Coordinates of C-alpha atoms and ligand atoms in Angstrom, one line a residue:
M1 CA 98.5 91.5 73.3
V2 CA 100.8 88.9 72.0
S3 CA 98.9 86.1 70.5
V4 CA 98.1 82.8 72.1
S5 CA 100.0 80.7 69.7
R6 CA 100.9 77.9 72.1
A7 CA 97.7 78.3 74.1
V8 CA 97.0 75.4 76.4
P9 CA 93.5 74.3 75.6
D10 CA 91.1 74.7 78.5
G11 CA 91.0 71.4 80.5
Q12 CA 94.2 70.1 79.0
P13 CA 97.0 71.5 81.1
G14 CA 100.4 71.7 79.4
S15 CA 102.0 68.6 78.1
R16 CA 100.5 66.4 80.7
P17 CA 96.9 65.7 79.8
G18 CA 94.7 65.2 82.8
A19 CA 97.2 66.6 85.3
P20 CA 96.5 69.9 87.1
Q21 CA 98.1 73.0 85.6
R22 CA 101.2 74.0 87.4
I23 CA 101.3 77.6 88.4
S24 CA 104.2 79.6 89.7
V25 CA 103.5 82.9 91.5
L26 CA 106.3 85.5 91.6
G27 CA 105.3 87.9 94.4
A28 CA 103.1 85.3 96.2
T29 CA 103.0 87.3 99.5
G30 CA 101.5 90.4 97.9
S31 CA 98.0 91.5 97.1
V32 CA 97.8 90.0 93.5
G33 CA 99.7 86.9 94.9
A34 CA 97.0 86.4 97.6
S35 CA 94.2 86.8 95.0
T36 CA 95.9 84.3 92.7
L37 CA 96.4 81.7 95.5
D38 CA 92.8 82.1 96.6
L39 CA 91.7 81.2 93.1
L40 CA 94.1 78.2 92.9
A41 CA 92.9 76.9 96.3
R42 CA 89.3 76.8 95.1
E43 CA 90.1 74.4 92.3
P44 CA 92.8 71.9 93.6
E45 CA 91.9 69.4 91.0
R46 CA 92.7 71.9 88.3
Y47 CA 95.7 73.7 89.6
S48 CA 98.9 72.8 91.5
V49 CA 101.6 75.2 92.7
A50 CA 105.1 75.1 91.3
A51 CA 107.2 78.0 92.7
L52 CA 106.2 80.8 95.1
T53 CA 108.4 83.8 95.7
A54 CA 108.6 86.8 98.1
G55 CA 110.8 89.8 98.6
S56 CA 111.7 89.4 102.3
N57 CA 108.7 88.1 104.1
A58 CA 109.9 84.6 104.8
T59 CA 107.3 83.8 107.4
E60 CA 104.3 84.5 105.2
L61 CA 106.0 82.8 102.2
A62 CA 106.6 79.6 104.3
I63 CA 102.9 79.6 105.4
K64 CA 101.7 79.9 101.8
A65 CA 104.2 77.4 100.5
R66 CA 103.0 74.8 103.1
Q67 CA 99.3 75.6 102.5
H68 CA 99.6 75.2 98.8
Q69 CA 102.2 72.4 98.8
A70 CA 104.5 74.3 96.6
Q71 CA 107.5 72.6 95.0
L72 CA 109.9 75.5 95.5
A73 CA 109.9 78.6 97.8
V74 CA 112.2 81.5 97.1
V75 CA 112.9 84.7 99.0
A76 CA 114.7 87.5 97.1
D77 CA 116.4 88.8 100.2
P78 CA 119.4 86.5 101.0
A79 CA 119.2 87.6 104.6
A80 CA 115.8 85.9 104.9
Y81 CA 117.0 82.5 103.6
A82 CA 117.8 81.0 107.0
A83 CA 114.4 81.9 108.4
L84 CA 112.7 80.4 105.3
K85 CA 114.8 77.3 105.5
A86 CA 114.0 76.8 109.2
D87 CA 110.2 77.5 108.6
L88 CA 110.1 74.9 105.8
A89 CA 112.3 72.2 107.5
G90 CA 110.8 68.8 107.0
S91 CA 108.2 70.0 104.5
G92 CA 109.9 68.6 101.4
I93 CA 109.6 72.0 99.8
A94 CA 112.8 73.2 98.1
V95 CA 114.2 76.5 99.3
A96 CA 116.3 79.2 97.6
A97 CA 117.2 82.9 97.9
G98 CA 118.6 85.8 96.0
P99 CA 118.6 86.6 92.3
S100 CA 119.6 83.1 91.3
G101 CA 116.8 81.7 93.4
L102 CA 114.3 84.0 91.7
D103 CA 115.7 82.8 88.3
E104 CA 115.2 79.2 89.4
A105 CA 111.6 79.9 90.4
A106 CA 110.9 81.7 87.1
A107 CA 112.4 78.8 85.1
L108 CA 110.8 76.0 87.0
A109 CA 108.5 73.9 84.8
A110 CA 105.1 75.5 84.9
D111 CA 102.1 76.0 82.7
C112 CA 101.7 79.6 83.7
V113 CA 103.9 82.1 85.7
V114 CA 102.0 84.8 87.5
A115 CA 104.3 87.9 87.5
A116 CA 103.2 89.8 90.6
I117 CA 106.4 91.2 92.0
V118 CA 106.1 95.0 92.5
G119 CA 108.4 97.3 90.6
V120 CA 111.3 96.9 88.3
A121 CA 112.6 94.2 90.7
G122 CA 110.3 91.9 88.8
L123 CA 111.8 92.5 85.4
R124 CA 114.7 90.0 85.4
P125 CA 112.7 87.1 86.8
T126 CA 109.8 87.8 84.5
M127 CA 112.1 87.9 81.5
K128 CA 113.5 84.6 82.7
A129 CA 110.0 83.1 82.6
V130 CA 109.5 84.7 79.2
A131 CA 112.7 83.0 78.0
Q132 CA 111.2 79.6 78.9
G133 CA 108.3 80.3 76.4
R134 CA 105.7 80.1 79.2
R135 CA 102.3 81.6 79.5
I136 CA 102.9 84.8 81.6
A137 CA 100.0 86.3 83.6
L138 CA 101.5 89.8 83.9
A139 CA 100.5 92.0 86.8
N140 CA 104.0 93.6 87.1
K141 CA 103.3 96.6 84.7
E142 CA 106.6 98.1 85.6
C143 CA 108.2 95.4 83.3
L144 CA 106.5 97.0 80.3
V145 CA 107.0 100.6 81.4
S146 CA 110.8 100.0 81.8
A147 CA 111.5 97.6 79.0
G148 CA 108.4 97.6 76.8
S149 CA 109.9 96.9 73.3
L150 CA 112.6 94.7 74.6
F151 CA 110.1 92.7 76.7
M152 CA 107.7 92.3 73.8
D153 CA 110.5 91.3 71.5
A154 CA 111.5 88.6 74.0
V155 CA 107.9 87.4 74.2
R156 CA 107.7 87.0 70.4
R157 CA 111.2 85.5 70.1
H158 CA 110.6 82.8 72.8
G159 CA 107.0 82.0 71.7
A160 CA 105.7 83.0 75.2
E161 CA 102.1 83.9 75.7
L162 CA 101.5 87.2 77.4
L163 CA 98.2 87.7 79.2
T164 CA 97.5 90.8 81.2
V165 CA 96.3 90.7 84.8
D166 CA 95.6 94.5 85.1
S167 CA 91.8 94.9 85.2
E168 CA 91.7 97.7 82.7
H169 CA 93.9 95.9 80.2
S170 CA 91.9 92.7 80.7
G171 CA 88.9 94.9 79.8
V172 CA 90.6 96.0 76.6
L173 CA 91.5 92.3 75.8
Q174 CA 87.9 91.4 76.1
T175 CA 86.6 94.2 73.8
F176 CA 89.5 94.5 71.3
E177 CA 88.5 93.0 68.0
H178 CA 91.8 91.8 66.5
H179 CA 90.2 91.2 63.2
N180 CA 89.1 94.8 63.1
R181 CA 92.2 96.4 64.6
D182 CA 92.5 98.9 61.8
E183 CA 89.0 100.1 62.6
I184 CA 90.0 100.9 66.2
A185 CA 90.0 104.7 66.8
C186 CA 90.7 104.9 70.5
V187 CA 91.3 102.7 73.6
T188 CA 90.2 104.3 76.9
L189 CA 91.3 103.1 80.3
T190 CA 89.2 104.1 83.2
A191 CA 90.6 105.4 86.5
S192 CA 88.8 105.7 89.9
G193 CA 90.5 109.0 90.4
G194 CA 91.9 107.8 93.8
P195 CA 91.3 109.3 97.2
F196 CA 92.0 112.9 96.1
R197 CA 89.7 113.0 93.1
T198 CA 87.6 115.8 94.5
W199 CA 90.4 117.6 96.4
S200 CA 91.6 121.0 95.4
A201 CA 95.3 121.5 94.4
A202 CA 95.8 123.3 97.8
E203 CA 94.3 120.3 99.7
I204 CA 96.5 117.9 97.7
E205 CA 99.5 119.9 98.7
G206 CA 98.9 118.8 102.3
A207 CA 97.9 115.2 101.5
T208 CA 99.0 112.7 104.2
L209 CA 100.3 109.1 103.8
E210 CA 97.3 107.8 105.7
K211 CA 94.8 109.5 103.4
A212 CA 96.8 108.5 100.3
L213 CA 96.7 104.8 101.4
K214 CA 92.9 104.8 101.5
H215 CA 91.9 103.8 98.0
P216 CA 88.1 104.1 97.4
N217 CA 87.6 100.9 95.5
W218 CA 90.5 98.5 95.5
S219 CA 92.6 96.9 98.2
M220 CA 96.2 96.7 96.8
G221 CA 99.8 96.8 97.8
A222 CA 101.2 100.1 99.1
K223 CA 103.1 101.2 96.0
I224 CA 100.3 100.8 93.5
T225 CA 97.9 102.5 96.0
I226 CA 100.1 105.6 96.1
D227 CA 100.5 105.4 92.3
S228 CA 96.7 105.5 92.2
A229 CA 96.5 108.5 94.4
T230 CA 99.0 110.4 92.2
M231 CA 97.4 108.9 89.1
M232 CA 100.8 107.8 88.0
N233 CA 99.3 104.3 88.0
K234 CA 97.0 105.3 85.1
G235 CA 100.0 106.8 83.3
L236 CA 102.0 103.5 83.7
E237 CA 98.9 101.7 82.4
L238 CA 98.8 103.8 79.3
I239 CA 102.4 102.8 78.6
E240 CA 101.6 99.2 79.4
A241 CA 98.6 99.3 76.9
L242 CA 100.8 100.9 74.2
H243 CA 103.0 97.8 74.3
L244 CA 100.4 95.1 75.0
F245 CA 98.1 96.1 72.2
D246 CA 100.6 97.7 69.8
L247 CA 98.9 101.1 69.7
R248 CA 100.0 104.6 69.1
P249 CA 100.1 107.1 72.0
D250 CA 97.3 109.2 70.3
Q251 CA 95.0 106.2 70.4
L252 CA 95.1 106.0 74.2
A253 CA 92.9 107.9 76.6
V254 CA 92.0 108.0 80.3
L255 CA 88.5 108.6 81.7
V256 CA 87.8 109.1 85.4
H257 CA 85.1 106.7 86.5
P258 CA 84.8 106.7 90.3
Q259 CA 82.8 103.5 90.6
S260 CA 85.4 101.3 88.9
I261 CA 82.7 99.2 87.2
V262 CA 83.6 100.0 83.6
H263 CA 87.3 99.0 83.2
A264 CA 88.0 99.9 79.6
L265 CA 86.3 101.1 76.4
V266 CA 87.4 100.4 72.8
E267 CA 86.0 102.9 70.3
Y268 CA 85.7 101.9 66.6
R269 CA 85.7 104.2 63.6
D270 CA 82.1 103.5 62.9
G271 CA 81.2 105.2 66.3
S272 CA 80.6 102.0 68.2
V273 CA 82.1 101.8 71.7
L274 CA 82.6 98.4 73.3
A275 CA 83.0 98.4 77.1
Q276 CA 83.8 95.8 79.7
L277 CA 82.1 95.9 83.0
A278 CA 82.6 93.9 86.2
S279 CA 82.7 94.4 90.0
P280 CA 86.2 95.6 91.1
D281 CA 87.8 92.3 92.1
M282 CA 91.2 91.3 90.8
R283 CA 90.3 87.6 90.9
L284 CA 88.4 88.1 87.6
P285 CA 91.3 89.3 85.5
I286 CA 93.7 86.9 87.2
A287 CA 91.3 83.9 86.4
L288 CA 90.9 85.1 82.8
A289 CA 94.7 85.3 82.4
L290 CA 95.0 81.7 83.6
T291 CA 92.2 80.3 81.4
W292 CA 92.1 82.6 78.4
P293 CA 90.5 82.3 75.9
A294 CA 88.2 80.1 78.0
R295 CA 86.2 81.5 80.9
R296 CA 85.5 79.9 84.2
P297 CA 83.2 80.8 87.1
T298 CA 84.9 83.1 89.6
P299 CA 83.9 84.2 93.1
T300 CA 83.8 87.8 91.8
P301 CA 80.5 89.4 93.1
R302 CA 77.9 89.7 90.3
L303 CA 77.1 93.1 89.0
D304 CA 73.7 94.5 90.0
L305 CA 73.4 97.6 87.8
A306 CA 69.8 98.4 89.0
K307 CA 71.2 98.5 92.6
L308 CA 74.1 100.7 91.5
G309 CA 71.7 103.1 89.8
S310 CA 74.2 105.3 88.0
L311 CA 77.7 105.2 86.7
T312 CA 79.5 108.5 86.3
F313 CA 82.4 109.7 84.2
E314 CA 84.6 112.8 84.2
A315 CA 87.8 114.0 82.4
A316 CA 91.1 113.4 84.1
D317 CA 92.7 116.6 85.5
E318 CA 96.4 116.6 84.6
V319 CA 97.0 119.9 86.5
R320 CA 96.0 118.6 89.9
F321 CA 97.5 115.2 88.9
P322 CA 100.7 116.1 87.1
A323 CA 102.1 112.5 87.3
L324 CA 99.6 111.6 84.6
R325 CA 100.9 114.4 82.3
L326 CA 104.5 113.2 83.0
A327 CA 103.7 109.6 82.1
R328 CA 101.9 110.7 78.9
A329 CA 104.9 112.9 77.9
A330 CA 107.3 110.0 78.6
M331 CA 105.2 107.7 76.5
A332 CA 105.1 110.1 73.6
Q333 CA 108.9 110.7 73.9
G334 CA 109.6 106.9 74.0
G335 CA 113.2 105.8 74.2
G336 CA 114.5 105.5 77.7
A337 CA 112.1 108.1 79.1
T338 CA 109.5 105.6 80.4
A339 CA 112.2 103.5 82.1
A340 CA 113.5 106.7 83.8
L341 CA 110.0 107.8 84.7
N342 CA 109.4 104.4 86.4
A343 CA 112.6 104.4 88.3
A344 CA 112.3 108.0 89.6
N345 CA 108.7 107.2 90.6
E346 CA 109.7 104.1 92.5
V347 CA 112.3 106.1 94.5
A348 CA 109.8 109.0 95.2
V349 CA 107.0 106.7 96.2
A350 CA 109.3 104.7 98.6
A351 CA 110.4 108.1 100.1
F352 CA 106.7 109.1 100.6
L353 CA 105.9 105.7 102.1
A354 CA 108.8 106.2 104.5
K355 CA 107.5 109.8 105.3
R356 CA 110.6 111.3 103.9
C357 CA 108.8 113.5 101.4
K358 CA 105.5 115.2 100.8
F359 CA 102.9 113.7 98.5
V360 CA 103.3 116.5 95.9
H361 CA 107.1 115.8 95.9
I362 CA 106.5 112.5 94.1
A363 CA 105.6 114.1 90.7
R364 CA 108.1 117.0 91.2
T365 CA 110.9 114.4 91.7
V366 CA 109.9 112.4 88.6
E367 CA 109.8 115.6 86.5
G368 CA 113.2 116.8 87.8
A369 CA 114.8 113.4 87.2
L370 CA 113.5 113.3 83.7
E371 CA 114.7 116.8 83.0
A372 CA 118.2 116.0 84.5
L373 CA 118.6 112.9 82.4
A374 CA 117.3 114.6 79.2
A375 CA 119.8 117.4 79.7
G376 CA 122.6 114.8 80.1
G377 CA 121.5 113.1 76.8
Q378 CA 120.8 109.9 78.9
L379 CA 117.3 109.0 77.6
Q380 CA 118.3 107.0 74.5
V381 CA 116.7 103.6 74.0
P382 CA 118.7 101.0 75.8
S383 CA 119.4 98.0 73.6
D384 CA 119.4 95.3 76.2
L385 CA 118.4 94.5 79.8
E386 CA 121.8 95.7 81.2
G387 CA 121.2 99.1 79.5
I388 CA 117.7 99.3 81.0
M389 CA 119.1 98.6 84.4
A390 CA 121.9 101.1 84.0
L391 CA 119.4 103.8 83.0
D392 CA 117.2 102.8 85.9
D393 CA 120.2 103.3 88.3
E394 CA 120.9 106.8 86.8
A395 CA 117.3 107.8 87.2
R396 CA 117.3 106.6 90.8
R397 CA 120.4 108.6 91.5
A398 CA 118.9 111.7 90.0
A399 CA 115.6 111.2 91.9
T400 CA 117.5 110.7 95.2
A401 CA 119.4 113.9 94.6
I402 CA 116.2 115.9 93.9
L403 CA 114.5 114.5 97.0
A404 CA 117.5 115.6 99.1
R405 CA 117.1 119.1 97.7
L406 CA 113.3 119.1 98.3
G407 CA 114.1 118.2 101.9
Ligands
NDP1 P1 102.3 94.0 96.9 O1 103.2 95.1 97.4 O2 101.1 93.7 97.6 O3 103.2 92.7 96.7 C1 104.4 92.7 96.1 C2 105.1 91.4 96.0 O4 106.4 91.5 95.5 C3 105.3 90.7 97.4 O5 105.2 89.3 97.3 C4 106.7 91.2 97.8 O6 107.3 90.4 98.7 C5 107.4 91.0 96.4 N1 108.6 91.9 96.3 C6 108.7 93.1 96.8 N2 110.0 93.6 96.5 C7 110.6 92.5 95.9 C8 111.9 92.4 95.4 N3 112.9 93.4 95.5 N4 112.3 91.2 94.8 C9 111.4 90.2 94.7 N5 110.1 90.3 95.2 C10 109.7 91.5 95.8 O7 102.0 94.5 95.4 P2 100.7 94.2 94.6 O8 100.3 92.7 94.6 O9 99.7 95.2 94.9 O10 101.2 94.5 93.1 C11 102.1 93.7 92.4 C12 102.2 94.1 91.0 O11 100.9 94.0 90.4 C13 102.6 95.6 90.8 O12 103.4 95.8 89.7 C14 101.2 96.3 90.6 O13 101.4 97.5 89.9 C15 100.5 95.2 89.8 N6 99.0 95.3 89.9 C16 98.5 95.2 91.2 C17 97.1 95.2 91.3 C18 96.5 95.0 92.6 O14 95.2 94.9 92.7 N7 97.2 94.9 93.7 C19 96.2 95.5 90.2 C20 96.9 95.5 88.9 C21 98.3 95.5 88.8 P3 107.3 90.8 100.3 O15 105.9 90.5 100.8 O16 108.3 89.9 100.9 O17 107.6 92.2 100.4

């Protein structure tokens, strides 16, 4: 985690003492966006809304922009601009669209930018916010999977503050003793195991979209829900943790914990293990990213361990869930492998969501794309954002070709 060198002290928002903190939400119409806006609406004296963005859902964006009296509303899809403009006519809210509009939203003066766009589509706008030296509450893990070192370098160079919104990484943040970092043996991220945790390999072979979209514990956007079912999500999170906490691959582990109450465990060399527990509710890690290092009351349901009775743990099975093995291998390989993994996965998940491929084709597509790019010597570390996006394009092409072959 990059340090909080220009932390805004709790209760003293930004450079305007006494004024509410200005928050921008990139990906405001999604699941993390909704949880963030719910938190902001509960404390209007503490927070105001700067920019809100969406991909293409102009109707929902306009509703949220009016509700939260945003300064600026931006839709990524230029085709949705006219609808957004019409919906916000007379509101006084500025409207923009396309990549330049997203840049404008990311660069608008704000005390914190919540990066909650799904996929690598969020990388450029989040980098733009980083370049302003803002506090970034990062949900968009694909930024770190695709561009980890580049992203972290930019955070340091621009003096930005990076706070994670992912619940497991928030758990690590809360149990990671920076003053004892040399004494840390292992960081473990827990995984619910998803809807297919108890399914045999043969049953997983026939998994349907409807079943894959039924996450046992969390209500999230479609892409991360499928990533949870394949367990690619946990693999992406390992890569995210590697960069956030500056760890080695061999210091990172996954533990299946179906109740999603323990989010992360940090083991020290003296044998002590510190764990973070909370009800599964994204508003807790989001709130913490907004207020860190301070804590504020949240609407997250209190834990009642006596009522829960027992918490269970089991090893992750990388045979039935090969996506986790692939992510681990890409993390160990480094270079461009994680960017390619992410891009191929995005293509395969989109195909599965559109019912154009089987569930098990997702991991097969990712594996095939990585093999094809490795064979072509295309997995070197890209040196800049353009290089990352070029590699991302190559991996997408390879994945699309494999999906066509898989039928
Ligand atoms: P959703 O699918 O619910 O929301 C995604 C948001 O991104 C929407 O606002 C969507 O707009 C916008 N968007 C989609 N495509 C584009 C694009 N091409 N350009 C700009 N904006 C776009 O996702 P989640 O909220 O579930 O997840 C967001 C991120 O947070 C992901 O990276 C995920 O891994 C991470 N995360 C999510 C958690 C969760 O509980 N949901 C937990 C931890 C991490 P539109 O509505 O118009 O499509």
